[in-house]
Coordinates of C-alpha atoms in Angstrom, one line a residue:
Chain A
X7 CA -22.5 7.7 10.1
X8 CA -24.1 11.7 10.0
X9 CA -22.1 13.8 12.5
X10 CA -21.8 17.0 13.7
X11 CA -18.7 18.5 15.6
X12 CA -19.1 22.4 17.4
X13 CA -15.6 23.9 18.1
X14 CA -14.2 27.6 18.9
X15 CA -16.5 28.5 22.3
X16 CA -14.2 30.3 25.0
X17 CA -14.7 32.7 27.4
X18 CA -14.9 36.5 26.2
X19 CA -15.1 39.9 27.7
X20 CA -18.2 41.4 27.5
X21 CA -18.2 43.6 24.4
X22 CA -15.6 40.8 22.8
X23 CA -16.1 38.8 19.3
X24 CA -15.9 34.7 18.7
X25 CA -16.1 32.6 15.8
X26 CA -17.7 29.4 16.2
X27 CA -17.3 26.7 13.5
X28 CA -19.6 23.0 13.1
X29 CA -17.8 20.8 10.9
X30 CA -20.1 18.0 9.3
X31 CA -19.6 14.8 8.2
X32 CA -21.5 11.4 7.0
X33 CA -24.2 13.2 4.3
X34 CA -23.8 16.0 1.9
X35 CA -23.8 19.1 3.8
X36 CA -24.5 21.0 0.7
X37 CA -28.3 20.2 0.4
X38 CA -29.6 20.9 4.0
X39 CA -30.3 24.0 5.7
X40 CA -28.5 24.5 9.1
X41 CA -29.0 26.0 12.3
X42 CA -27.4 27.3 15.7
X43 CA -29.2 26.5 18.7
X44 CA -28.4 27.5 22.3
X45 CA -28.4 27.0 26.0
X46 CA -28.0 29.1 28.5
X47 CA -27.0 27.5 31.6
X48 CA -30.0 25.5 33.9
X49 CA -32.6 26.8 30.8
X50 CA -34.4 25.4 27.7
X51 CA -33.5 25.9 24.0
X52 CA -33.8 29.0 21.9
X53 CA -33.0 28.8 18.4
X54 CA -30.7 31.5 17.5
X55 CA -29.5 31.1 13.3
X56 CA -31.0 29.3 10.1
X57 CA -28.8 29.7 6.6
X58 CA -29.9 28.4 3.5
X59 CA -28.3 25.5 1.3
X60 CA -26.5 28.1 -0.7
X61 CA -26.1 30.7 2.0
X62 CA -27.8 33.5 0.8
X63 CA -30.9 33.0 3.2
X64 CA -30.8 33.2 6.4
X65 CA -32.7 33.9 9.5
X66 CA -32.1 35.1 13.1
X67 CA -33.6 35.6 16.5
X68 CA -34.2 39.2 17.3
X69 CA -31.8 38.6 20.6
X70 CA -29.1 38.0 18.0
X71 CA -30.1 40.0 14.6
X72 CA -27.1 42.5 13.9
X73 CA -24.5 41.1 16.1
X74 CA -24.1 37.4 14.9
X75 CA -24.0 36.4 11.2
X76 CA -24.1 33.1 10.0
X77 CA -22.4 31.6 6.9
X78 CA -21.1 28.4 5.5
X79 CA -18.2 26.7 3.4
X80 CA -19.8 24.0 1.5
X81 CA -16.3 23.2 0.3
X82 CA -15.3 22.7 3.7
X83 CA -18.3 20.9 4.6
X84 CA -18.5 23.7 7.4
X85 CA -20.9 26.0 9.3
X86 CA -19.8 29.0 11.0
X87 CA -21.2 31.7 13.5
X88 CA -19.4 35.0 13.9
X89 CA -20.7 36.6 17.4
X90 CA -19.7 40.3 18.0
X91 CA -21.1 42.6 20.6
X92 CA -20.8 39.7 22.7
X93 CA -23.2 40.0 26.1
X94 CA -23.3 38.1 29.6
X95 CA -26.9 36.9 28.0
X96 CA -25.4 35.0 25.5
X97 CA -23.8 33.0 27.8
X98 CA -24.7 29.5 26.8
X99 CA -23.8 26.1 25.2
X100 CA -24.3 26.5 21.2
X101 CA -25.4 23.6 19.0
X102 CA -25.2 23.5 15.1
X103 CA -28.1 21.1 14.0
X104 CA -29.0 19.9 10.6
X105 CA -32.1 20.9 8.7
X106 CA -34.8 22.6 8.9
X107 CA -36.3 20.9 11.5
X108 CA -32.9 19.9 13.3
X109 CA -33.1 15.9 12.9
X110 CA -29.1 15.7 14.0
X111 CA -27.7 17.7 17.0
X112 CA -23.8 18.1 17.7
X113 CA -22.3 17.7 21.2
X114 CA -22.3 21.6 21.6
X115 CA -19.7 24.2 22.6
X116 CA -19.2 26.8 25.7
X117 CA -19.4 30.2 25.2
X118 CA -19.0 32.1 28.4
X119 CA -19.0 36.3 28.5
X120 CA -17.9 37.7 31.1
X121 CA -15.3 39.8 32.9
Chain B
X3 CA -43.5 35.0 17.6
X4 CA -45.4 31.7 18.0
X5 CA -45.4 30.7 21.8
X6 CA -45.2 26.8 22.6
X7 CA -46.8 25.8 26.0
X8 CA -45.8 22.8 27.5
X9 CA -47.5 20.9 30.4
X10 CA -46.7 19.7 32.9
X11 CA -43.0 20.8 33.7
X12 CA -42.5 18.5 35.6
X13 CA -43.7 15.4 35.5
X14 CA -43.2 12.5 37.6
X15 CA -43.3 8.7 36.2
X16 CA -43.0 5.1 37.2
X17 CA -41.2 2.4 35.8
X18 CA -43.4 0.7 33.1
X19 CA -46.6 3.2 33.3
X20 CA -47.8 5.4 30.7
X21 CA -46.7 9.4 30.6
X22 CA -47.9 11.7 28.4
X23 CA -46.5 15.4 27.4
X24 CA -49.4 17.8 25.9
X25 CA -47.7 20.9 23.7
X26 CA -50.2 23.8 22.9
X27 CA -49.0 26.1 20.4
X28 CA -50.6 30.0 19.7
X29 CA -50.9 29.3 16.4
X30 CA -52.2 26.6 14.0
X31 CA -48.8 25.1 12.6
X32 CA -50.6 23.7 9.4
X33 CA -47.8 24.9 6.5
X34 CA -49.4 25.8 3.0
X35 CA -47.9 22.8 2.2
X36 CA -50.1 20.6 4.1
X37 CA -47.2 19.7 6.4
X38 CA -47.8 20.4 10.1
X39 CA -44.1 21.1 11.7
X40 CA -43.9 20.4 14.9
X41 CA -41.1 18.4 16.5
X42 CA -40.1 16.6 19.8
X43 CA -36.8 16.4 21.1
X44 CA -35.4 14.6 24.1
X45 CA -32.6 15.7 26.5
X46 CA -31.0 13.2 28.5
X47 CA -28.7 14.5 31.6
X48 CA -25.8 15.7 30.6
X49 CA -26.2 15.1 26.9
X50 CA -27.1 16.9 23.8
X51 CA -30.7 16.9 22.6
X52 CA -32.2 14.2 20.3
X53 CA -34.9 14.5 18.2
X54 CA -37.7 11.8 19.0
X55 CA -40.7 12.7 16.4
X56 CA -40.8 15.4 13.5
X57 CA -44.0 16.4 11.6
X58 CA -46.3 16.0 14.8
X59 CA -46.4 12.0 14.2
X60 CA -43.4 10.7 12.8
X61 CA -40.7 8.6 14.8
X62 CA -37.1 9.4 14.1
X63 CA -35.4 6.4 12.9
X64 CA -33.8 4.1 15.8
X65 CA -36.7 5.8 18.4
X66 CA -38.4 3.2 20.3
X67 CA -42.2 2.6 19.5
X68 CA -43.1 3.5 23.3
X69 CA -42.6 7.2 21.8
X70 CA -45.2 8.5 19.9
X71 CA -46.7 11.6 18.9
X72 CA -50.3 13.1 17.9
X73 CA -52.5 16.4 17.1
X74 CA -52.8 18.9 14.8
X75 CA -53.3 22.3 14.6
X76 CA -52.4 24.2 17.8
X77 CA -52.9 21.0 20.4
X78 CA -49.7 18.2 20.1
X79 CA -49.1 15.1 22.5
X80 CA -46.1 13.3 23.2
X81 CA -46.9 9.9 24.9
X82 CA -45.0 7.0 26.2
X83 CA -46.6 3.7 26.3
X84 CA -44.4 2.4 29.2
X85 CA -41.4 4.5 30.8
X86 CA -38.2 2.9 31.2
X87 CA -35.5 4.7 33.2
X88 CA -33.8 5.8 30.0
X89 CA -36.4 8.2 29.4
X90 CA -35.5 10.1 32.2
X91 CA -35.0 13.6 31.0
X92 CA -36.2 16.8 29.5
X93 CA -38.8 16.7 26.5
X94 CA -39.3 19.8 24.0
X95 CA -41.8 20.5 21.6
X96 CA -40.5 22.8 18.7
X97 CA -42.4 24.6 15.6
X98 CA -40.6 25.0 12.5
X99 CA -43.7 26.1 10.7
X100 CA -43.5 29.6 11.5
X101 CA -40.0 32.5 11.8
X102 CA -38.5 32.3 14.2
X103 CA -38.5 28.8 15.5
X104 CA -39.9 28.7 18.7
X105 CA -39.6 26.1 21.6
X106 CA -41.5 25.0 24.3
X107 CA -40.4 25.5 28.1
X108 CA -39.1 21.8 28.6
X109 CA -41.0 19.0 30.8
X110 CA -38.6 17.7 33.5
X111 CA -39.3 13.5 33.3
X112 CA -38.5 12.6 36.6
X113 CA -39.2 8.5 37.8

């Protein structure tokens, strides 16, 4: 069964940092692009970042460019999102999703940025 | 950025009756490879989103055949032929043709 399991969400102060992880199983992780998508409380879905199969091709939403870094470790079947200089507006559930057109979603991990 | 506009934003439905959601994009979603990367997602209350339709009209595995997607260019529709209670939730369209990927605002379907 194809599964994605996010972890690392926490309460963090504004200006702080956090690293999210997404463990993948049930498919050949190294063959698929991966994404992070977030959903602020009571709001809609917002694409955050995408990484290609080898990790050398990345894209970011303007709202996180320069602050967030997406990466992957194909030997560990794991996707990451390093989040720096966090702001209140980054508060959201963060989902990892498989493939450019998001055919599989994880259960999400909650990031709360507040003092 | 490509703006995705859904309507209606709230859709009261009757069990057993059809329902339809529109999604319009500010630019054509036809990609140079001939594909149209328009996806539909369902998010039931308290759950993660789930993809229903990809490339505008292809149903994902396990998705009931009462769901169908249609459209091309900038105008797309998700139809439910006969609404069931489990269809309650929020539906999003998303374009994957242009960077950045963008979602519609969501349509809340309620009985």
